[in-house]
Short mmCIF file of C-alpha atoms and ligand atoms in Angstrom, two decimals:
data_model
loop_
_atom_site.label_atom_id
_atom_site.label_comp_id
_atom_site.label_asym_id
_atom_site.label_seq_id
_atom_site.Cartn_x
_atom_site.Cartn_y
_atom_site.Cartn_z
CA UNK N 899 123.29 128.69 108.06
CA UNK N 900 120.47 126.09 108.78
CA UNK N 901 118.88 124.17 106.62
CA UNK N 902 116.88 125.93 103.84
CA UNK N 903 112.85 125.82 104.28
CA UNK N 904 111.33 123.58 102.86
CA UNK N 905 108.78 124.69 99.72
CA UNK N 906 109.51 121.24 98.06
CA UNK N 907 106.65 118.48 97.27
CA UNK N 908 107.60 116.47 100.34
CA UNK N 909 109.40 116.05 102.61
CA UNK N 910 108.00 119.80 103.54
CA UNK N 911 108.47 122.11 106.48
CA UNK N 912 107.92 120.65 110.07
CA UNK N 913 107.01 123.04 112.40
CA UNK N 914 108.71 123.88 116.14
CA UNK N 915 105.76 122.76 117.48
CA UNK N 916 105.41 119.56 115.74
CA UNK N 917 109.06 118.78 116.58
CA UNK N 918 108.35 119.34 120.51
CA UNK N 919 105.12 117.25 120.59
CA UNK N 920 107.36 114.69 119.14
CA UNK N 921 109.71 115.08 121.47
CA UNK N 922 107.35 113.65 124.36
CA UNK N 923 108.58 110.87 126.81
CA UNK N 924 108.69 107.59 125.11
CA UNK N 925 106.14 105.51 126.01
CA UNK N 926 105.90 101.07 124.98
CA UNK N 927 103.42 100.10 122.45
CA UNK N 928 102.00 97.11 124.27
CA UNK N 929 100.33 99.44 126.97
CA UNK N 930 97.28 101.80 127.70
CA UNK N 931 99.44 104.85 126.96
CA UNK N 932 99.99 103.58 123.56
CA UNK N 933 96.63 102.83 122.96
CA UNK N 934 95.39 106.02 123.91
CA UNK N 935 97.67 107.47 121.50
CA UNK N 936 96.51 105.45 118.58
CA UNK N 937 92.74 105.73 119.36
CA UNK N 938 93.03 109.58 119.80
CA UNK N 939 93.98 109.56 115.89
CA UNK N 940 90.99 107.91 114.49
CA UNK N 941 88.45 110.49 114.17
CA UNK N 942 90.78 112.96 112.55
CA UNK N 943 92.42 110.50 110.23
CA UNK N 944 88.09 109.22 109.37
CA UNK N 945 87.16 113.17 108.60
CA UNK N 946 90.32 113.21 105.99
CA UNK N 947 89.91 109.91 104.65
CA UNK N 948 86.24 110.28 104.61
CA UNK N 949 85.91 106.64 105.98
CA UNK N 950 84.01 105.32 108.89
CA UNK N 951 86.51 102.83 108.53
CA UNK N 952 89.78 102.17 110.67
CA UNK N 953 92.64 103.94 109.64
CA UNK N 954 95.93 101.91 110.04
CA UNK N 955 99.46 103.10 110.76
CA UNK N 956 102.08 101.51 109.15
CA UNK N 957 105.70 102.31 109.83
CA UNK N 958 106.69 102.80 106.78
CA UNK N 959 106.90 105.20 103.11
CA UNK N 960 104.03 105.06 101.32
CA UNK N 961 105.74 102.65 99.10
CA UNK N 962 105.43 100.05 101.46
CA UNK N 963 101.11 100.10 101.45
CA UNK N 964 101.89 100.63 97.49
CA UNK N 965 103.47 97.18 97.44
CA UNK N 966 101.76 95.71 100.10
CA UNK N 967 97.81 96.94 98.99
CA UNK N 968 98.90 94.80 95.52
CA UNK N 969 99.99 92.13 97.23
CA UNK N 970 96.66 91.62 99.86
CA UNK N 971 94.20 92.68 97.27
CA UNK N 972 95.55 91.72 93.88
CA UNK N 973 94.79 88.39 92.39
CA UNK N 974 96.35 87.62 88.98
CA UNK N 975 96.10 90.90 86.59
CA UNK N 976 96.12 94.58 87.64
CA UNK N 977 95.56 97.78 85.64
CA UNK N 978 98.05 100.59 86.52
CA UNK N 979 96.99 103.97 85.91
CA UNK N 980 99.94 105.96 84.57
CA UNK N 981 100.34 109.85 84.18
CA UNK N 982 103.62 110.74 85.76
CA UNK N 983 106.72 109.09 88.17
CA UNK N 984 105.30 107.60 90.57
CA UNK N 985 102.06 106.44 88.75
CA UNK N 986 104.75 104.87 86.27
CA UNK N 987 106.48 103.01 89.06
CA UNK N 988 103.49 101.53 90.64
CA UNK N 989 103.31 99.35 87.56
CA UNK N 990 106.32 98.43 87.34
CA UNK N 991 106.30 97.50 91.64
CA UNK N 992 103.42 95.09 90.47
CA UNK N 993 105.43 93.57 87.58
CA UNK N 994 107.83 92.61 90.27
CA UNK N 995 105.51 91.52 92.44
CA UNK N 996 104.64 88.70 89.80
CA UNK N 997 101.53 90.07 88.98
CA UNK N 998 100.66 90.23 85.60
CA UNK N 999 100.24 94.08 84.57
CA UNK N 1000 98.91 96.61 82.48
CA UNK N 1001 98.38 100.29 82.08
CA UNK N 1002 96.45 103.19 80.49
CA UNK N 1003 99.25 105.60 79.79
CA UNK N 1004 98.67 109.03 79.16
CA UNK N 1005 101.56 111.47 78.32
CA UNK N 1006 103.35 113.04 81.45
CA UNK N 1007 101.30 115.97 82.37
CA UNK N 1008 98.11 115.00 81.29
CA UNK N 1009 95.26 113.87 83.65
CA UNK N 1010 93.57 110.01 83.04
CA UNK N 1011 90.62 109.69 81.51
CA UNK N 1012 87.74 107.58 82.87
CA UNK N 1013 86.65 107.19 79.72
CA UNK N 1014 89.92 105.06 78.77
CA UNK N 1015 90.23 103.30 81.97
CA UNK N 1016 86.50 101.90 80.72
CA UNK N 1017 87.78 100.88 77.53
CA UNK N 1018 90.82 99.25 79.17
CA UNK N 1019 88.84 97.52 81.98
CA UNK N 1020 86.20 95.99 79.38
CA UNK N 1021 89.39 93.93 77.48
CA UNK N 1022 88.70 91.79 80.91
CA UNK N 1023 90.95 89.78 83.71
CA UNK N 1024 91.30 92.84 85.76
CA UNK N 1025 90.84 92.41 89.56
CA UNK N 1026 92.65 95.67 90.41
CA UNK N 1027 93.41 98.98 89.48
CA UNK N 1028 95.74 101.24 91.14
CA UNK N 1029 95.19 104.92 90.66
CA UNK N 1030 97.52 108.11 92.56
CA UNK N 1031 95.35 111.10 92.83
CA UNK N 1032 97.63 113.68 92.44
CA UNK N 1033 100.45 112.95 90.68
CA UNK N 1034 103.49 114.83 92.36
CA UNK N 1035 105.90 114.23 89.13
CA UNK N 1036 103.48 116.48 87.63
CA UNK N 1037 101.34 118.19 89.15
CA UNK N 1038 98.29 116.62 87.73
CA UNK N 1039 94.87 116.26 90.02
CA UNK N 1040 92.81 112.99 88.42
CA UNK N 1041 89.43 112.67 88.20
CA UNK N 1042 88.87 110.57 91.24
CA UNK N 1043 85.04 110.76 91.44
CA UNK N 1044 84.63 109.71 87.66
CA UNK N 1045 87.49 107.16 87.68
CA UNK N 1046 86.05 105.12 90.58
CA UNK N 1047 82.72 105.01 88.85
CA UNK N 1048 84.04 103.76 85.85
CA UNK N 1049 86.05 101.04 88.05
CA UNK N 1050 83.47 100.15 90.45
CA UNK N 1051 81.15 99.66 87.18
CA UNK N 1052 83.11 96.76 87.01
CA UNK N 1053 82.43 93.81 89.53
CA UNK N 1054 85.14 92.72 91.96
CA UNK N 1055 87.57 94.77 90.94
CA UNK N 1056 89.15 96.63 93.52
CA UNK N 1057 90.59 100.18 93.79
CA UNK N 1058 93.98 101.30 95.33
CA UNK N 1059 94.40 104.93 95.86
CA UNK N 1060 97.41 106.65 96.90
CA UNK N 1061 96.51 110.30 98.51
CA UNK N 1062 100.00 110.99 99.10
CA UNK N 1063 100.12 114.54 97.88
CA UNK N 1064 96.05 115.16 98.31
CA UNK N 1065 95.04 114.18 101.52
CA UNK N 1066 93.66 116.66 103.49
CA UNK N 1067 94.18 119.62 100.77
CA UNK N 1068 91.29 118.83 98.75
CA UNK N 1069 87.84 115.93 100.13
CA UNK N 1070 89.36 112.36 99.13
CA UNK N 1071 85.59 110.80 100.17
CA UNK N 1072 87.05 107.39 100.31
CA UNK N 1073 83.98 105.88 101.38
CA UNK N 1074 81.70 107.77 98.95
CA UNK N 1075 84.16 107.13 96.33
CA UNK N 1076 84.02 103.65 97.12
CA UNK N 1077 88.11 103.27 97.34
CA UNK N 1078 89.05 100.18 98.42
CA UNK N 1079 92.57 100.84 100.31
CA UNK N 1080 93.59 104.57 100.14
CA UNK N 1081 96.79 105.49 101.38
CA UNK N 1082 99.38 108.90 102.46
CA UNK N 1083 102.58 109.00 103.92
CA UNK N 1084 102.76 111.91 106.19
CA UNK N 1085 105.67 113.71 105.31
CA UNK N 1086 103.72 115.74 102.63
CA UNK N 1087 100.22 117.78 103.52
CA UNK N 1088 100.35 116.38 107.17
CA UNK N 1089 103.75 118.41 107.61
CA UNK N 1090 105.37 115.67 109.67
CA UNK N 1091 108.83 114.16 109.13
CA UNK N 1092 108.78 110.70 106.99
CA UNK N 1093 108.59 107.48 108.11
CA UNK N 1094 105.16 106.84 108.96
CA UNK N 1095 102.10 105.85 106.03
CA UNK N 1096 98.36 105.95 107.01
CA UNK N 1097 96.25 103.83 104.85
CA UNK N 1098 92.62 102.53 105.08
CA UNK N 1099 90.75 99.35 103.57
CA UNK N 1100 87.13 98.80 102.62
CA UNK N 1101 85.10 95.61 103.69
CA UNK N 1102 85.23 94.41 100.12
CA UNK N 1103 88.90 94.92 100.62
CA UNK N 1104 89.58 93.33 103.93
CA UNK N 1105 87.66 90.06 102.48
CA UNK N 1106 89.84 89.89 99.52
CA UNK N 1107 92.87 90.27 101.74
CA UNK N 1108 91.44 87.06 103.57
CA UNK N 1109 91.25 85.33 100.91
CA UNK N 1110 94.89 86.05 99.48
CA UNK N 1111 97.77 83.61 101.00
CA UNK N 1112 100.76 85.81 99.21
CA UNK N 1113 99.97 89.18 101.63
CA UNK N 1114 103.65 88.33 103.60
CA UNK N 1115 103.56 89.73 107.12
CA UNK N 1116 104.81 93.35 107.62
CA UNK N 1117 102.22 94.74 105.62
CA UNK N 1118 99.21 91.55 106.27
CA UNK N 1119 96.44 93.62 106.37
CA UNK N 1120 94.62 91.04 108.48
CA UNK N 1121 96.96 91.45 111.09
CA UNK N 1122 96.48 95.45 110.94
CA UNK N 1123 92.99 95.09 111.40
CA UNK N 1124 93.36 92.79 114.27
CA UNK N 1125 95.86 94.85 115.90
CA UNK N 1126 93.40 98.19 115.02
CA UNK N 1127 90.78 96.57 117.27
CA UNK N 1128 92.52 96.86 120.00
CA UNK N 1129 94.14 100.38 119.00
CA UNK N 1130 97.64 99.17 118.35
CA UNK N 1131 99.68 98.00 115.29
CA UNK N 1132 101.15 94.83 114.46
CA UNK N 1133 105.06 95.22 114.50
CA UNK N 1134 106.44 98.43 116.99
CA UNK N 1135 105.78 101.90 115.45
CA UNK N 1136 107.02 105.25 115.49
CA UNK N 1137 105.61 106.19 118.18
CA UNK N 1138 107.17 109.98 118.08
CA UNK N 1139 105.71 110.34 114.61
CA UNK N 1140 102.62 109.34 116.11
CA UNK N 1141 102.81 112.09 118.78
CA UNK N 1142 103.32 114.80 115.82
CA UNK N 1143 100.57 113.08 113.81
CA UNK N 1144 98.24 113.55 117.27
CA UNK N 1145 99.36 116.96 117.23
CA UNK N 1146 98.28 118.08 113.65
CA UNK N 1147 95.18 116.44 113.61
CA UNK N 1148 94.22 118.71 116.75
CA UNK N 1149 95.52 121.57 114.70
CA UNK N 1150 93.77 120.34 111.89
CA UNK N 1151 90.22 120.22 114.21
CA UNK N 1152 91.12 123.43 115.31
CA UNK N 1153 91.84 125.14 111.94
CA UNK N 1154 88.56 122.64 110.53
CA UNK N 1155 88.92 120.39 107.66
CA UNK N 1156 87.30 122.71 104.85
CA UNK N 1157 89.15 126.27 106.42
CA UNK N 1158 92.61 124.18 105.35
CA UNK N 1159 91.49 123.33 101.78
CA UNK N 1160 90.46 127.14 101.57
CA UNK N 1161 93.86 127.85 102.57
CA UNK N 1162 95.81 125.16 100.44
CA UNK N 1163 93.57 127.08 97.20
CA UNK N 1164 94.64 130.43 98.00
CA UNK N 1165 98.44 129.68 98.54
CA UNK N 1166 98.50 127.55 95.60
CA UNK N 1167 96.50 130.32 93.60
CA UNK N 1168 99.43 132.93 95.07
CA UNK N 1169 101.66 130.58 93.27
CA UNK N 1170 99.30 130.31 90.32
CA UNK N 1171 99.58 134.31 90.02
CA UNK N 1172 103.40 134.60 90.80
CA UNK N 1173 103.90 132.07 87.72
CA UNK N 1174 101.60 134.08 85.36
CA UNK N 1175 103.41 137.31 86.16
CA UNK N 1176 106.73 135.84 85.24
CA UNK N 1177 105.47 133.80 82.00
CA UNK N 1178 105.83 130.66 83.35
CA UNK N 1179 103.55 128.04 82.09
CA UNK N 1180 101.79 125.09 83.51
CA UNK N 1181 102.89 121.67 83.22
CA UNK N 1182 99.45 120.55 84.29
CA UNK N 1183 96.18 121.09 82.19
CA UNK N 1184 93.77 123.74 84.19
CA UNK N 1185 91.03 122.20 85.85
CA UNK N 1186 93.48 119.38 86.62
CA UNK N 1187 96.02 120.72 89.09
CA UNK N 1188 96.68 120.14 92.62
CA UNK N 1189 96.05 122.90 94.98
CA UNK N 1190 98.99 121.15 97.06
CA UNK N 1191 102.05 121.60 94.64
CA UNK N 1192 102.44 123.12 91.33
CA UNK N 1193 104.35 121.69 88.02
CA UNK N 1194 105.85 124.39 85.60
CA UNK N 1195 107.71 124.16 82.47
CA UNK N 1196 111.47 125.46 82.14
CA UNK N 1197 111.48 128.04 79.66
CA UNK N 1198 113.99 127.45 77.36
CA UNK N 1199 116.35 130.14 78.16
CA UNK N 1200 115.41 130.00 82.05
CA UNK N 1201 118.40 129.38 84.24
CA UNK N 1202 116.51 127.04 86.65
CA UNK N 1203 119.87 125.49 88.40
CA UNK N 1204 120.95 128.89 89.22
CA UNK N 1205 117.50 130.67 89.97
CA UNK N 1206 117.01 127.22 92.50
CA UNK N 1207 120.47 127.70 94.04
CA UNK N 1208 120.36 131.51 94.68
CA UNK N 1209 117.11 131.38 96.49
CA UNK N 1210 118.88 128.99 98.81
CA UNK N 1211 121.68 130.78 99.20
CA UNK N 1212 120.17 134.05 98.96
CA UNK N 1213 117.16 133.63 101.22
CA UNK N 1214 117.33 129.53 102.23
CA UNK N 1215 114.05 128.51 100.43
CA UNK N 1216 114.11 125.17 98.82
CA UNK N 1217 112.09 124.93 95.30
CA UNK N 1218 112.55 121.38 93.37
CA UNK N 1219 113.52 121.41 90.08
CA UNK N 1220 111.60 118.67 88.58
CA UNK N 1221 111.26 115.04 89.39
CA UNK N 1222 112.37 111.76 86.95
CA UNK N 1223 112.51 112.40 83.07
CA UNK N 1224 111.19 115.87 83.47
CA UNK N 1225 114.06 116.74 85.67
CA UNK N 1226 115.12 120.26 84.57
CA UNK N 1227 112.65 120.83 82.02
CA UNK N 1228 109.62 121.80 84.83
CA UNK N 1229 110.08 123.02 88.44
CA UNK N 1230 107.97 122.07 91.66
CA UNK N 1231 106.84 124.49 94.93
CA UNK N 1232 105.22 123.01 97.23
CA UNK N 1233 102.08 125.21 99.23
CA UNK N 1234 101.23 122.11 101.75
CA UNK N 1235 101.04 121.80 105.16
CA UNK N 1236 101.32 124.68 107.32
CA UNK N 1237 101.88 127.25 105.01
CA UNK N 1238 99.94 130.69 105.16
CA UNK N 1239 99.25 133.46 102.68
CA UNK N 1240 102.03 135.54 104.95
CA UNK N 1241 104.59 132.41 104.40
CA UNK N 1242 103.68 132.03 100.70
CA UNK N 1243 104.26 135.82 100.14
CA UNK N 1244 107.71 135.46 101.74
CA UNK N 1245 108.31 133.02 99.26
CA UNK N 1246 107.30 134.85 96.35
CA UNK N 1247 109.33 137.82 97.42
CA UNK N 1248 112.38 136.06 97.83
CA UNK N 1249 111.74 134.31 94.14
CA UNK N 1250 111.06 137.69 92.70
CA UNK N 1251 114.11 139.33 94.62
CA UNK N 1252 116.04 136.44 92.75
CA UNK N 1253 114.65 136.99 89.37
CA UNK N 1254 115.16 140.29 89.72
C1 PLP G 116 102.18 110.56 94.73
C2 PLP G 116 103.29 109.86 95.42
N1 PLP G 116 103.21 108.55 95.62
C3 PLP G 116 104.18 107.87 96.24
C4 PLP G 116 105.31 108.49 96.69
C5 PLP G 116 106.35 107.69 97.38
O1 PLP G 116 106.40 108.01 98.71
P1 PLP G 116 107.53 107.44 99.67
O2 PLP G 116 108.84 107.80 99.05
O3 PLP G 116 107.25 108.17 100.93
O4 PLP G 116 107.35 105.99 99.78
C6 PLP G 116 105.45 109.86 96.52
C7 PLP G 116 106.64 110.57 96.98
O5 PLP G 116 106.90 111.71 96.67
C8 PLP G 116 104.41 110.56 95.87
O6 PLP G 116 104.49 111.88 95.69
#
């Protein structure tokens, strides 16, 4: 048997395709090939992030542009916006990054509200905030739009965004939004394996960088934008991630940006209606839920463990059964990447085949 199909939130499903463009001769990183490569991935990478800015590659999880954004662009005290796992964890990364830390905490499964982040940031001595758009944990979508406002309604403080399970399923408008470093790792809407982030910074952001002597080196900002200038990166990179990542951005021009958000709402609404038709409730409010993954509560007397296992073994799909402290008690499926209304439907027959 291979290995089940992916309908987790990430790693997802790579596709044959992906795989062979990845499979291309390997080629140096100190050379025009290399270059070519990188340049050919900036205007795809702009129309996602919504930047006119550079978009860096950094070999690397997300986690490592988590850390490293705090550690160029924090000064002494950040605000950690917390909702879910990973949201949770980022203030806790800059706790051990010596920064002095705080949070607005909302209860797992609820969405942030600008409205406290103002109240928060007006108690004073923040010079960052760090925000994750969707949460993955939980399935929640913040309020990006009205967040930043409230933040950028504050001088000098700077904005971290992670787009990890957003980016290109629903307009990020970094620039609009006024996001000073905004980051993904690839393995989740960009259907590519893991091991490679993308992340951009704002002007605001690069001159606090500057200005910062704890930044380290692997993830120096300044020496990503140097190297960016020239279309390369500062350490050696994965280059056959960056082949797959050429590839789906030209299947991402070819499909156009706002045809694959159409297609991420009407997969995730399939899921939507499968879970409605079953009972099964959202862990997310509505109005706040990604169209890239959805959350939903174990019923009490649900057998998740054995509904999860017999759709692998039955008809090798992989669901996720929750992630951290709600580990059992909700359930994940993933609708990102390349998935289609005819790919989702196999899905939801196979889950209704095993729920009988
Ligand atoms: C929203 C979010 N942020 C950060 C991460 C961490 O990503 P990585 O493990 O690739 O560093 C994840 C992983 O699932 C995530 O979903």
């Amino acid at each position: 048997m291979p290995s089940p199909k992916l309908f987790a939130p990430g790693p997802i499903d790579v596709s044959k395709e992906t795989f062979a463009a990845m499979s291309q001769t390997m080629i140096g990183h100190r050379g025009k090939d290399f270059e070519e490569l990188y340049a050919s991935t900036q205007p795809g990478l702009q129309e996602i992030f919504g930047t006119a800015r550079p978009v860096f590659l950094s070999t690397s999880s997300a986690w490592g542009v988590m850390e490293g954004a705090l550690r160029n662009l924090a000064k002494k005290k950040v605000l950690s916006l917390c909702c879910g796992a990973f949201s949770d964890k980022w203030l806790d990364v800059a706790k051990k990054c010596g920064f002095e830390a705080d949070s607005v905490q909302v209860e797992w499964g609820q969405e942030i509200d600008p409205e406290a982040v103002r109240a928060k940031l007006a108690e004073g001595g923040f010079d960052t905030v760090t925000l994750i758009h969707s949460e993955t944990s939980t399935g929640v979508l913040n309020d990006l739009a009205g967040i930043s406002k409230v933040v950028k309604s504050f001088p000098d403080t700077m904005l971290i965004v992670d787009t990890v399970s957003s980016l290109s399923t629903v307009p990020v408008d970094m620039d609009a939004n006024q996001i000073d470093v905004m980051l993904a790792g690839v393995q989740k809407a960009l259907a590519l394996p893991p091991g490679l982030a993308v992340f951009a910074v704002s002007e605001a952001g690069m001159e606090r960088a500057k200005g910062n002597p704890n930044r380290g080196y692997y993830f120096d900002f300044v020496e990503f934008a140097k190297n960016a200038a020239v279309n390369n990166t500062p350490s050696t990179p994965s280059i056959s991630i960056i082949f797959g990542l050429q590839y789906i951005l030209g299947e991402i021009a070819k499909e156009g940006f706002a045809a694959r958000q159409e297609r991420h709402a009407k997969t995730n609404a399939m899921i939507h209606a499968w879970g409605a038709r079953h009972g099964f409730e959202h862990f997310a409010p509505e109005g706040r839920r990604s169209t890239a993954l959805t959350c939903f509560k174990t019923p009490e007397s649900f057998d998740l463990s054995g509904f999860i296992k017999n759709l692998k073994t039955r008809h090798n799909f992989l669901i996720n059964g929750g992630y951290g402290k709600i580990k059992g008690t909700t359930f994940r499926i993933s609708n990102m990447g390349n998935e289609t209304e005819a790919t989702m439907q196999e899905l939801i027959d196979a889950m209704d085949d095993v729920l009988g």
